[in-house]
XYZ file of C-alpha atoms in Angstrom:
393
model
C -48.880 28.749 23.484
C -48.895 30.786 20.165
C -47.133 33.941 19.993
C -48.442 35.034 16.298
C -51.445 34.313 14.391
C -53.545 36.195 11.547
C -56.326 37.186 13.649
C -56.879 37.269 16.942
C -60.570 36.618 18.745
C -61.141 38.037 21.844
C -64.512 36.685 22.830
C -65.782 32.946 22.609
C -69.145 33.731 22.125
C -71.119 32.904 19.553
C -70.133 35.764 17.065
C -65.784 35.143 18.180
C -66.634 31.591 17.866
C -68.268 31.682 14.322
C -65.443 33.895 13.228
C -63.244 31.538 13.659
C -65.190 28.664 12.016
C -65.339 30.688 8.942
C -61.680 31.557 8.952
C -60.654 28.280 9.334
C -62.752 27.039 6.306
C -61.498 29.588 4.515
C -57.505 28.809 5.295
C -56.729 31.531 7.718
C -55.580 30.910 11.117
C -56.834 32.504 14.433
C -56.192 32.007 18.518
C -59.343 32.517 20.064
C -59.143 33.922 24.113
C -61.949 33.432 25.953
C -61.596 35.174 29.526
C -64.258 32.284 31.067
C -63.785 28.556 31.653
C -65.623 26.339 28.865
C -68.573 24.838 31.436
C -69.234 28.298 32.062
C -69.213 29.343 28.691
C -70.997 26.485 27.423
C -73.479 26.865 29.766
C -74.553 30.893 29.431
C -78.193 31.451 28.901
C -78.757 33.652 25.533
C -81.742 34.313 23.598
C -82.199 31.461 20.603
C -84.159 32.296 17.822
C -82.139 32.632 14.208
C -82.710 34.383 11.128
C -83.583 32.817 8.049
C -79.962 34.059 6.837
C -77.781 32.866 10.353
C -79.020 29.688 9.755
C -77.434 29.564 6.273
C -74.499 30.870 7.325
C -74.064 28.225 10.044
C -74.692 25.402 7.235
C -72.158 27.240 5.393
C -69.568 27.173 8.338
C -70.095 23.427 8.690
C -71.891 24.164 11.932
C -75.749 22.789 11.528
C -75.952 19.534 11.775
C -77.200 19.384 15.205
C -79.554 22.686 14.404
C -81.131 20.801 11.686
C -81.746 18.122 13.487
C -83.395 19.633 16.611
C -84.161 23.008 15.868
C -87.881 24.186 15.714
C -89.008 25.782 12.726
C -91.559 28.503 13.134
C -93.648 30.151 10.527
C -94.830 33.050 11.831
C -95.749 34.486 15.331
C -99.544 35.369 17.112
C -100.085 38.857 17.863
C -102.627 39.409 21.067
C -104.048 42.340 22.180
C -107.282 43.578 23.578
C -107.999 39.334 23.895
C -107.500 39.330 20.552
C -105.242 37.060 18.223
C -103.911 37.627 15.054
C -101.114 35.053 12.912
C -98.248 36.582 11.215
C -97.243 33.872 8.249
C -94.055 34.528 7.512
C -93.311 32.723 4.236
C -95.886 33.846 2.557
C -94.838 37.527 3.321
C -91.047 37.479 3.331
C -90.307 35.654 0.199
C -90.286 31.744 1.962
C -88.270 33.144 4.661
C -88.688 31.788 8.389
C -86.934 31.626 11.700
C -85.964 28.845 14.002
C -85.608 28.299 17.617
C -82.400 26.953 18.575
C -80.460 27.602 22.085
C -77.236 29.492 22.001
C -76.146 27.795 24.684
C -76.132 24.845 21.734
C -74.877 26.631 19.195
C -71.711 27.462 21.075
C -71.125 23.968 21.832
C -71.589 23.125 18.400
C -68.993 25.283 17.200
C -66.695 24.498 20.404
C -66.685 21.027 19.395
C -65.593 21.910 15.765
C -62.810 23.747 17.098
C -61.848 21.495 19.122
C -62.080 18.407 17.282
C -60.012 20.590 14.149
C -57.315 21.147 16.811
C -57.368 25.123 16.139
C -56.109 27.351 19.000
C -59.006 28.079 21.731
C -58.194 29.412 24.930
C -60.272 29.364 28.003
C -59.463 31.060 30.973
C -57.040 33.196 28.829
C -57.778 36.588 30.425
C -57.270 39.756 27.877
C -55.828 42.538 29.580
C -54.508 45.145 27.058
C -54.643 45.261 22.967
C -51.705 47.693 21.923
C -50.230 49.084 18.179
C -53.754 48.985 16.830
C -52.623 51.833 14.258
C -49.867 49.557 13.127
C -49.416 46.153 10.834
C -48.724 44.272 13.921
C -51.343 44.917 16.921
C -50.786 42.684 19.462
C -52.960 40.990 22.782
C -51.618 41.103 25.960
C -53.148 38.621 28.158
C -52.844 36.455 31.367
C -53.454 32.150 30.884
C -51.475 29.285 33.041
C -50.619 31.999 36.059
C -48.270 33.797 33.345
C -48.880 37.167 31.395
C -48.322 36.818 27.454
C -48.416 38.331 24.339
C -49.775 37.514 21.064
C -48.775 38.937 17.724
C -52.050 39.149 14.813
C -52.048 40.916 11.807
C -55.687 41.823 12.583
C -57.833 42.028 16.090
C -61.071 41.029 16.324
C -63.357 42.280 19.720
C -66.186 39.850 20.125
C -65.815 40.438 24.230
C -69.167 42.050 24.669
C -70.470 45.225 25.758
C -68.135 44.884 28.760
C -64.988 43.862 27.251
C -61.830 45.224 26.578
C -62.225 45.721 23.170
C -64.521 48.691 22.262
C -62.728 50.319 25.442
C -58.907 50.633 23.444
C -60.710 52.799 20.788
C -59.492 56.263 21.899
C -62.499 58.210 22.714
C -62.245 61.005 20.188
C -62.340 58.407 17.402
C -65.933 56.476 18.490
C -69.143 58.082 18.553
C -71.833 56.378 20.647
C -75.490 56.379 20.492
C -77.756 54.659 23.301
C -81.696 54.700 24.687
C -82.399 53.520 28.043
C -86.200 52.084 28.226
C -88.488 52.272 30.977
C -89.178 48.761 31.808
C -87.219 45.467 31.735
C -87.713 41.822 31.382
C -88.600 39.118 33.868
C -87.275 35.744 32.314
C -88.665 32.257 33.434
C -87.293 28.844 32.162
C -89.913 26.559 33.124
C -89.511 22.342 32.469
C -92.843 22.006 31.021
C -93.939 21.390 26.829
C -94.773 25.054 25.296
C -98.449 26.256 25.030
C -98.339 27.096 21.459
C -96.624 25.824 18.551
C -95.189 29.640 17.759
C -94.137 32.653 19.646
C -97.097 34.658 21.247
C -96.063 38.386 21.497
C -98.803 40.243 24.151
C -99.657 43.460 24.521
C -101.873 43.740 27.549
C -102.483 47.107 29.816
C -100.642 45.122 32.632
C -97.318 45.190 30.630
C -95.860 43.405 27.449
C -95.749 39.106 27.381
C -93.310 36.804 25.401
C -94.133 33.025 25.312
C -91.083 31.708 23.377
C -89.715 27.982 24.283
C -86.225 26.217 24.825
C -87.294 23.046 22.805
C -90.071 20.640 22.547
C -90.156 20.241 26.331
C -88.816 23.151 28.097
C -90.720 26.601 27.962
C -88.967 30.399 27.912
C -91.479 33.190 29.237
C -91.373 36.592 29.679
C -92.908 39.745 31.767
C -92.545 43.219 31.311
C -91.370 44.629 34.788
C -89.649 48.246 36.188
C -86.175 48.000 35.592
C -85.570 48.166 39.426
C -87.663 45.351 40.027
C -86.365 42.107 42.119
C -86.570 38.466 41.181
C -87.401 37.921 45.258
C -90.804 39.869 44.476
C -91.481 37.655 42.063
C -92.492 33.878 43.467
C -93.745 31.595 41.444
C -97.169 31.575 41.708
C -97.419 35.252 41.007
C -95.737 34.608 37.770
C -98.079 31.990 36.753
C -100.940 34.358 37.659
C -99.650 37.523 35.474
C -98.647 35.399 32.392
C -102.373 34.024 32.431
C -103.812 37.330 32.441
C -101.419 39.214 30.133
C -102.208 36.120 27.223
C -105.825 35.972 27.956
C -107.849 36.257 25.280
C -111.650 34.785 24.452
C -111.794 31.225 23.585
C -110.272 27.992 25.120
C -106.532 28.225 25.162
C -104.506 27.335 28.106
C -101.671 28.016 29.422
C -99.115 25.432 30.620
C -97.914 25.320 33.924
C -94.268 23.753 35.615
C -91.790 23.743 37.648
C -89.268 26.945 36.817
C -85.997 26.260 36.961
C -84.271 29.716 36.275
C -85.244 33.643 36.848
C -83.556 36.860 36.125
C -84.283 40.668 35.239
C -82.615 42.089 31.821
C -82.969 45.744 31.452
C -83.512 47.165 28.102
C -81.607 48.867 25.951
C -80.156 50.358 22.386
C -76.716 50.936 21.979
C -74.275 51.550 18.767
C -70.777 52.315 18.651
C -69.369 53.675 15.204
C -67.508 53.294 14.038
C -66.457 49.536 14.276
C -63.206 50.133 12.742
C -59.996 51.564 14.399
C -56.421 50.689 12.342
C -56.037 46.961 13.052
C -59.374 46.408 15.385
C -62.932 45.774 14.526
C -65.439 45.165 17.184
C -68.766 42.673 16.387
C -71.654 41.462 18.121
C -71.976 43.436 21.478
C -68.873 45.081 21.250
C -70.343 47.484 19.126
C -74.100 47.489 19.993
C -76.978 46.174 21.770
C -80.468 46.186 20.526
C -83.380 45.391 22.986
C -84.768 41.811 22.950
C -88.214 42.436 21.266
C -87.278 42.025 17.797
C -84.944 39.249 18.525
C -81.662 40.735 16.719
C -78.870 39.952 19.202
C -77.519 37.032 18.085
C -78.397 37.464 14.073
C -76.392 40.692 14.198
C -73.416 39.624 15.527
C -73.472 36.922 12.742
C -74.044 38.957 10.253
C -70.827 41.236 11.279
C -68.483 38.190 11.598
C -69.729 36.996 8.314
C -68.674 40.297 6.674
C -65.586 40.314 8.370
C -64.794 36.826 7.768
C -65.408 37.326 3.732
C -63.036 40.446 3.975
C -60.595 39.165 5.790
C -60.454 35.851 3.360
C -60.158 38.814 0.574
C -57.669 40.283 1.735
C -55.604 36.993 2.637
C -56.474 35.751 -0.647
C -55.940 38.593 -3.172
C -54.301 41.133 -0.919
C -58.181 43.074 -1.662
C -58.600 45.620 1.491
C -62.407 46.962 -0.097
C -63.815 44.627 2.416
C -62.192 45.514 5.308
C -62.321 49.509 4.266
C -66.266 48.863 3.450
C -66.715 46.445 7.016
C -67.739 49.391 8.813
C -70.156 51.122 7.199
C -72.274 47.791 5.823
C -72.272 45.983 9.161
C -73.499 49.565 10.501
C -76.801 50.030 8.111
C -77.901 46.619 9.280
C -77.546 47.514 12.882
C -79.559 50.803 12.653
C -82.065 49.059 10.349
C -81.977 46.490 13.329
C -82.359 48.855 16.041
C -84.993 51.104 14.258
C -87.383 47.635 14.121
C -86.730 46.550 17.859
C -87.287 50.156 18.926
C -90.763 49.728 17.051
C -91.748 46.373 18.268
C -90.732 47.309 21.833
C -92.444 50.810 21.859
C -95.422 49.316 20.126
C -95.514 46.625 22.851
C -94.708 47.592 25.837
C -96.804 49.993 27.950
C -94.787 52.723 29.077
C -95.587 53.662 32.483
C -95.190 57.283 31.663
C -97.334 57.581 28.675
C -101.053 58.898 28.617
C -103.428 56.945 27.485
C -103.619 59.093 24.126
C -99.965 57.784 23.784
C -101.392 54.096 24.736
C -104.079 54.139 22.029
C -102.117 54.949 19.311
C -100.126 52.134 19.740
C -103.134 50.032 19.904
C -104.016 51.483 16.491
C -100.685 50.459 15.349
C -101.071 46.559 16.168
C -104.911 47.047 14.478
C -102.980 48.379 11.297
C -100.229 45.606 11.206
C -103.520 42.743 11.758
C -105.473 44.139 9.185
C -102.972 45.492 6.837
C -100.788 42.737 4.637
C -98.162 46.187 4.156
C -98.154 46.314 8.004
C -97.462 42.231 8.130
C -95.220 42.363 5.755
C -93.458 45.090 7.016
C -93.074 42.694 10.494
C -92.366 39.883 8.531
C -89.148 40.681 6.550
C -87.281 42.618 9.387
C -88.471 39.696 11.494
C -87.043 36.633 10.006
C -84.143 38.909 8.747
C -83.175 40.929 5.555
C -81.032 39.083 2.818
C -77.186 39.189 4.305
C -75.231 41.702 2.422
């Protein structure tokens, strides 16, 4: 077992995970603890739809080959409302820019298997219990693997443990500030074993509630409903779900919705949260650590990259050339691209989803929004380039 190591990773998701591939390419070591066993971890269900810029930075790390190979490449997205459908063509908004649909679930495997195979230190079932001496050169993880309590020495900790984890939670609370927004609906989240109905994501704003056709790969479909956030999956039987989907992405012509057997269901809430800032001494949180942004705009996943990739240049800075700007600066950049992050997922969501307690004053102006962002190429564009993501600092 290691006792010291540069950094350590508490978190082997996919922003602890990526961390560590771009460390080790750049010649600094790291222990990665991950407090869940590997089938578990390989095996979590996460949103899967990368930025234009994540992508690159997974090339960079060595970490696409299998994402080139099978990942879909999309375009653009379809607007619907009022059985209406409008295209959103990315590349020719967004300077060439597009996304692509890729499970997480693969992309942590992917860079798992790197790990692995480079024989670099990754712990499963290595349980993080305390970080201590965050003010000082030498923090250090306390934390429980083999039946036996340990300790390991970094120069720098890294919190990729989630919005849960133990990371964000050692800050002292007179030195974070939080922000968050609970919304008034949730997700209902259907994988379904049949080929998608389109060849892009449909986004659908219908009086019933907000609809997300999105898909796992060429033969497995990912669907969403809006739904109260203290709905149940039992109220929701299969058949039902079929039903609502086809009404909320009706609109006038001949397209059809597919229809299969659904293999998984579950509620997310939804919410925006930021904790700043992501700096204390030794410790930076990333990814969920630090915030959460609701689904809609499909940030999750391309934020937490984009704070391990800032973190991972600063710390190779200041391994390198002794250079601290990075680290100083880590805050403060990974920060405006959150906010920027959260202020387009609040739109997309509010512009969306009905909320049950608006009027229907409230209801037609947002109507009048997704009018102005069909007609308008400044309203497109606008969707575009915070869609497939801005240019990584």
């Amino acid at each position: 077992m290691p006792l010291r190591t540069s950094v350590g990773i508490v978190g082997a998701g996919p922003a602890g995970l990526l961390l560590a591939q771009l460390l080790h390419r750049a010649g600094v070591d790291a222990v990665v603890l991950e407090a869940r066993n590997r089938d578990y971890v390989e095996h979590r269900q996460r949103a899967g739809l990368l930025e234009q810029g994540t992508v690159d930075v997974l090339r960079s790390a060595g970490a696409a080959a299998r994402l080139d190979r099978e990942g879909l490449v999309h375009e653009g997205i379809e607007l619907r409302f009022d059985r209406r459908s409008h295209r959103v063509d990315f590349p020719s908004l967004a300077d060439g820019r597009r996304v692509t649909v890729y499970a997480q679930t693969e992309i942590v495997k992917d860079l798992i298997a790197l790990r692995l195979e480079a024989g670099a230190p990754l712990l499963f079932e290595a349980v993080a219990q305390e970080i201590v001496d965050i003010d000082t050169e030498r923090p250090v993880i306390r934390y429980f693997h083999d039946d036996a309590e340990r300790t390991l020495e970094c120069d720098f900790v890294v919190a990729c443990d989630g919005f849960h984890g133990i990371g964000r939670q050692t800050v002292p609370e007179d030195a974070l500030t939080t922000y968050s927004r609970e919304y008034p609906f949730a997700w209902l989240g259907i994988l379904a074993d049949v080929p998608p109905s389109c060849e892009e994501l449909i986004y659908a704003r219908h009086e019933r509630g907000f609809a997300l056709h999105s898909m796992r790969s060429e033969h497995v479909s990912r669907l969403y409903l809006q739904v109260a956030p203290d709905d149940r999956v039992e109220n929701w039987p299969d058949e039902r779900i079929w039903e609502e989907l086809e009404l909320r992405f009706a609109v006038r012509g001949d397209w059809k919705l597919h229809r299969g057997p659904i293999t998984e269901k579950g509620i997310t809430p939804m919410r925006g949260f930021v904790a700043e800032p992501m700096r204390h001494g030794r410790l930076f949180l990333a990814g969920d650590a630090a915030h959460i942004v609701p689904p809609t705009g499909a940030k999750g996943l391309n934020l937490a990259a984009a704070d391990v990739t800032l973190l991972a240049r600063a710390l190779g800075d200041w391994y390198a050339h002794a250079d601290e700007a990075g680290l100083d600066a880590y805050s403060e950049r990974a920060l405006r691209r959150v906010w920027r992050a959260q202020h387009f997922s609040n739109w997309m969501t509010t512009m969306l989803h009905p909320d049950p307690r608006e009027d229907a004053f409230s209801a037609r102006l947002h109507l009048a929004q997704l009018e102005y962002v069909a007609a308008s190429v400044a309203g497109s564009t606008m969707l575009a380039e915070n869609y497939t993501g801005l240019p990584m600092e």
